[in-house]
Amino acid sequence: MRLLMLDEVWRSLCAVAILTVSVVTHNYAVEFKDFRDGRVYRGIPSGSLNWFKQSLKYSKTSYFTDENGIPFYRSDSWKASCPEGTQLPDETDWDELIEDKFSGPDKMQNMSDFAGNSSRGFYKFEMDEVVNARKGFVYFAVRGPANHVIRLETKRGTTKYVDIEDADAVQIRCVFPRDQFAEKNISPKDMIFTDKRDNKKYKVGVRGGKIWMMKNLAFSVTSAKQCYVEDKSFCEKFGRYYTYEDALKACPPGWHLPDDGEWRDFQKDRATLDWDNLGQGGCQDWDNFCDGFNSGHYWSKSSIQENTARSWEFNRSDKDIDRTDVSVYKGLYVRCVAD
């Protein structure tokens, strides 16, 4: 994922154009106001971008508005249609959204939520008909070659890039940059995140294009023993142990347990890893404890077999990393990643 690596001109425009940022409880919500007609669009965060939750409704550059009140646009107007401070997503943007939202077990629900009230099909005006509407296909414009669009099949959760004719018209979704530090109430100056559930503070950093907690999570999920050698002082030093089930729900809102792909990105540049920080605290194996002063064991969200899940072990003495499948009942540490 690309994190805050966008064109400086576009970034400066967005600083002016993003009007409404609201925090409701612990959930971050961003809205974008189109000054041309006053419409406000809710943002769907994904990677480095916010995506319009609704199809664009700017009528002056559209070719046709359907019975649902949704404008459709021909390719010669795509570039000029998104409001200042946003732009039409290209294939790379769509691919990142697909990886983030439209893959895995929740892909169909996520795609259905993304499509929302968008009209199905696209308009083919040379034949004066709507194409593929009944098949659950939704078509959106893609920045790049003329007439290049993406087709979402909401009934199956699949995507495909296709080309349409000059006279055809599709819907538009615009994108604008995320400020992920602002979303998490993190000052870029001190890089500290405060967990509002217990007011514990965590140093954060960027690895693999994502914001990671640089300290083990210490939030208490259960009343079970969660400290190394059952000494509470070690919970303060190393964080808490979690079973896999508890690890899945331990991170604060807006954060999540990393999967294997995110751990791979995290550890790619091993020379920059804080081995003394990562390679301590051991693990809890029933009534026994792993080496707490030379290794740290961390849960991955990834699970291949029943009753097991992935563990990432960092050994500071050897500067080595080992990935294994372990019992979901073991006690391992949690590092949270920003959504």
XYZ file of C-alpha atoms in Angstrom:
339
model
C 0.000 0.000 0.000
C 1.141 3.530 -0.736
C 1.117 5.642 2.441
C 1.121 9.428 2.001
C 3.250 9.115 -1.142
C 1.094 11.283 -3.411
C 1.852 14.158 -5.732
C 2.602 17.331 -3.724
C 0.310 19.497 -5.843
C -2.583 17.139 -5.349
C -1.840 16.985 -1.635
C -1.899 20.784 -1.314
C -5.207 20.974 -3.128
C -6.693 18.394 -0.808
C -5.588 20.314 2.244
C -8.013 23.011 1.104
C -10.748 20.799 -0.277
C -11.300 18.368 2.597
C -13.803 20.179 4.743
C -15.352 17.875 7.272
C -13.476 15.535 9.577
C -15.462 14.190 12.499
C -14.617 11.763 15.260
C -17.608 9.865 16.623
C -16.629 7.752 19.657
C -13.471 6.095 18.333
C -14.502 5.875 14.672
C -12.922 8.222 12.181
C -15.135 9.616 9.453
C -14.016 11.898 6.647
C -16.242 13.735 4.217
C -15.467 15.668 1.056
C -17.534 18.625 -0.086
C -17.752 19.392 -3.790
C -17.859 23.198 -3.941
C -19.310 23.136 -7.442
C -22.731 21.940 -6.293
C -22.433 21.641 -2.511
C -22.750 17.852 -2.418
C -20.941 16.027 0.390
C -19.421 12.579 -0.124
C -18.480 10.187 2.652
C -15.021 8.645 2.341
C -14.210 4.925 2.451
C -10.600 4.556 3.677
C -8.393 2.046 1.874
C -4.616 2.109 1.769
C -3.422 5.654 1.144
C -6.740 6.836 -0.292
C -10.283 7.730 0.634
C -12.847 6.586 -1.921
C -16.172 8.289 -2.506
C -18.794 6.044 -0.918
C -21.348 7.247 -3.457
C -21.100 7.575 -7.208
C -20.300 11.104 -8.375
C -23.440 13.196 -8.896
C -22.030 16.235 -10.680
C -24.445 16.686 -13.566
C -22.721 19.370 -15.657
C -20.128 16.991 -17.104
C -22.398 13.939 -17.282
C -24.002 12.658 -20.453
C -27.080 11.094 -18.919
C -28.850 10.748 -15.567
C -30.825 7.561 -14.953
C -34.090 7.005 -13.093
C -32.150 6.625 -9.824
C -30.737 10.120 -10.193
C -27.204 8.834 -10.858
C -25.225 10.544 -13.636
C -23.329 8.523 -16.240
C -20.252 9.907 -17.983
C -18.576 9.337 -21.331
C -14.798 8.966 -21.355
C -14.172 12.401 -22.880
C -15.537 13.981 -19.666
C -13.980 11.674 -17.058
C -10.882 13.733 -16.363
C -12.826 16.955 -15.778
C -15.585 15.406 -13.678
C -13.980 14.746 -10.289
C -13.875 17.884 -8.112
C -10.670 19.787 -7.424
C -8.643 17.998 -4.777
C -9.745 14.568 -5.979
C -9.042 12.527 -9.054
C -10.227 9.529 -11.010
C -8.608 6.306 -9.717
C -6.221 4.469 -12.031
C -5.652 0.707 -12.261
C -3.096 0.766 -9.442
C -5.619 2.461 -7.159
C -8.309 -0.051 -8.074
C -5.909 -2.989 -7.633
C -5.072 -1.820 -4.117
C -8.767 -1.471 -3.295
C -9.401 -4.971 -4.657
C -6.611 -6.413 -2.522
C -7.793 -4.558 0.560
C -11.569 -4.918 0.279
C -12.535 -7.398 -2.436
C -10.457 -10.425 -1.471
C -10.828 -12.910 1.344
C -13.983 -14.275 2.963
C -15.734 -10.883 3.222
C -15.218 -9.851 -0.401
C -18.847 -10.219 -1.519
C -20.222 -8.247 1.408
C -17.542 -5.572 1.003
C -18.238 -5.276 -2.714
C -21.971 -5.050 -2.109
C -21.382 -2.326 0.497
C -19.070 -0.452 -1.874
C -21.526 -0.627 -4.775
C -24.320 0.468 -2.454
C -27.099 2.251 -4.322
C -25.089 2.577 -7.523
C -27.066 1.689 -10.629
C -26.237 -1.642 -12.243
C -24.997 -1.921 -15.808
C -23.734 0.793 -18.158
C -25.460 2.842 -20.833
C -24.857 2.020 -24.480
C -26.392 4.930 -26.341
C -25.773 3.784 -29.903
C -28.217 0.957 -29.156
C -30.248 3.006 -26.662
C -30.091 0.324 -23.965
C -28.716 -0.534 -20.558
C -26.167 -3.367 -20.695
C -25.625 -6.074 -18.040
C -27.846 -4.425 -15.441
C -29.635 -7.627 -14.455
C -26.397 -9.570 -13.966
C -25.377 -7.455 -11.002
C -22.502 -5.758 -12.838
C -21.482 -2.235 -11.822
C -19.119 -0.277 -14.076
C -16.793 2.548 -13.033
C -14.379 4.723 -14.977
C -10.623 4.089 -14.741
C -8.004 6.808 -15.251
C -5.688 5.901 -18.121
C -6.484 4.738 -21.658
C -9.746 6.057 -23.075
C -12.847 3.947 -22.491
C -11.113 1.694 -19.935
C -13.441 0.704 -17.085
C -13.658 -1.763 -14.233
C -16.575 -4.135 -13.833
C -17.641 -5.305 -10.374
C -19.834 -8.402 -10.274
C -21.538 -8.033 -6.924
C -23.279 -11.419 -7.068
C -19.942 -13.267 -7.176
C -17.499 -10.760 -5.748
C -15.339 -10.662 -8.890
C -13.728 -7.804 -10.833
C -12.551 -7.372 -14.414
C -11.114 -4.552 -16.518
C -12.965 -4.098 -19.803
C -13.113 -1.546 -22.618
C -16.274 0.200 -23.766
C -17.178 2.246 -26.852
C -16.918 6.030 -27.207
C -20.684 6.414 -26.991
C -20.982 4.363 -23.796
C -21.302 5.956 -20.358
C -20.450 4.698 -16.867
C -20.444 5.941 -13.286
C -17.505 7.617 -11.543
C -15.981 7.172 -8.101
C -13.377 9.776 -7.116
C -10.485 9.379 -4.669
C -8.526 11.726 -2.423
C -5.571 11.218 -0.043
C -5.916 9.965 3.499
C -4.193 11.553 6.444
C -3.802 8.382 8.463
C -2.021 10.127 11.317
C -4.958 12.512 11.767
C -7.385 9.592 11.604
C -5.668 7.979 14.568
C -5.104 11.270 16.435
C -1.345 10.785 16.054
C 0.918 13.813 15.983
C 3.590 13.309 13.275
C 5.943 15.119 15.637
C 5.873 12.679 18.577
C 4.358 9.627 16.787
C 2.396 8.548 19.863
C -1.004 6.827 19.737
C -3.224 6.835 22.835
C -5.599 3.905 23.249
C -8.765 5.579 24.557
C -9.955 2.335 26.149
C -7.348 2.480 28.918
C -5.294 5.598 28.013
C -2.123 3.585 27.409
C 0.291 5.206 24.977
C 2.127 3.473 22.116
C 4.974 4.647 19.951
C 4.113 4.123 16.281
C 6.098 4.008 13.065
C 5.687 3.284 9.371
C 6.855 -0.054 7.981
C 5.819 -1.607 4.701
C 3.719 1.457 3.925
C 1.516 1.022 7.010
C 1.366 2.488 10.499
C 2.406 -0.066 13.129
C 2.495 0.043 16.899
C 6.168 -0.208 17.848
C 5.285 -1.588 21.270
C 3.403 -4.734 22.244
C -0.261 -4.261 23.065
C -1.042 -4.160 26.802
C -4.848 -3.893 26.742
C -6.539 -6.429 29.042
C -9.123 -8.496 27.173
C -9.728 -11.260 29.730
C -8.979 -11.903 33.374
C -6.652 -14.793 32.467
C -2.979 -14.664 33.385
C -1.351 -12.555 30.693
C 2.113 -11.632 31.986
C 5.482 -13.324 31.587
C 6.118 -15.671 34.561
C 2.881 -14.229 35.981
C 4.683 -11.063 37.048
C 2.683 -7.872 36.390
C 5.866 -5.846 36.022
C 6.588 -7.806 32.848
C 3.214 -6.787 31.425
C 4.414 -3.199 31.745
C 7.716 -4.061 30.080
C 6.694 -6.548 27.380
C 2.921 -6.167 26.990
C 0.314 -8.880 27.498
C -0.049 -12.408 26.180
C -3.184 -13.223 24.199
C -4.743 -16.413 22.936
C -5.502 -16.287 19.224
C -9.198 -15.683 19.883
C -8.426 -12.759 22.179
C -5.784 -11.414 19.786
C -8.375 -11.069 17.023
C -10.409 -8.638 19.148
C -7.650 -6.975 21.176
C -6.653 -4.081 18.897
C -8.447 -0.749 19.359
C -11.031 0.486 16.812
C -9.315 1.522 13.582
C -6.519 -1.021 14.103
C -6.248 -4.738 13.416
C -4.137 -7.841 13.943
C -1.678 -8.118 11.013
C -1.836 -11.063 8.629
C 1.156 -12.882 7.123
C 1.384 -10.457 4.202
C 1.653 -7.489 6.541
C 4.257 -9.235 8.696
C 6.311 -9.972 5.560
C 6.260 -6.291 4.666
C 7.113 -5.360 8.261
C 10.286 -7.475 8.393
C 11.612 -6.944 4.844
C 14.358 -4.488 5.822
C 15.769 -6.472 8.728
C 18.682 -4.120 9.275
C 16.250 -1.452 10.490
C 14.331 -3.694 12.912
C 14.544 -2.917 16.621
C 15.678 -6.388 17.647
C 15.967 -5.559 21.347
C 12.363 -4.413 21.300
C 10.979 -7.272 19.208
C 13.130 -10.114 20.506
C 12.092 -10.193 24.160
C 9.155 -11.380 26.236
C 8.959 -14.979 25.049
C 5.552 -16.642 24.975
C 3.218 -18.606 27.225
C 2.757 -22.318 26.495
C 0.159 -23.580 28.967
C 1.991 -23.458 32.326
C 5.411 -22.982 30.741
C 7.103 -19.917 29.278
C 9.408 -19.497 26.281
C 12.770 -17.740 26.543
C 11.689 -14.261 27.586
C 15.022 -12.522 27.122
C 16.034 -13.605 23.626
C 12.795 -14.077 21.707
C 9.394 -12.501 21.182
C 6.438 -14.385 19.660
C 3.629 -12.572 17.819
C 0.266 -13.580 16.428
C -0.582 -13.298 12.759
C -4.222 -13.171 11.730
C -3.483 -15.899 9.174
C -4.678 -19.377 10.069
C -4.215 -22.392 7.810
C -5.375 -25.337 9.918
C -8.089 -25.721 12.527
C -6.961 -24.879 16.074
C -3.671 -23.393 14.845
C -2.592 -19.943 13.690
C 0.612 -18.342 12.477
C 3.267 -17.205 14.928
C 6.142 -14.884 14.019
C 9.124 -15.347 16.325
C 11.856 -12.692 16.466
C 15.145 -13.867 18.011
C 17.367 -10.959 18.991
C 20.546 -12.964 19.705
C 20.621 -14.526 16.214
C 18.694 -11.709 14.507
C 16.536 -14.420 13.023
C 12.809 -14.692 12.266
C 10.831 -17.923 12.347
C 7.259 -18.368 11.146
C 5.403 -21.413 12.487
C 1.903 -22.751 13.084
C 1.089 -22.949 16.795
C -1.875 -23.826 18.979
C -4.477 -21.064 19.195
C -4.416 -21.524 22.969
C -0.816 -20.387 23.389
C -0.130 -16.921 24.733
C 1.628 -14.655 22.218
C 2.041 -10.906 21.846
C 0.069 -8.573 19.603
C 1.297 -5.724 17.418
C -1.546 -3.713 15.922
C -1.608 -2.169 12.439
C -3.707 0.810 11.392
C -6.629 -0.030 9.096
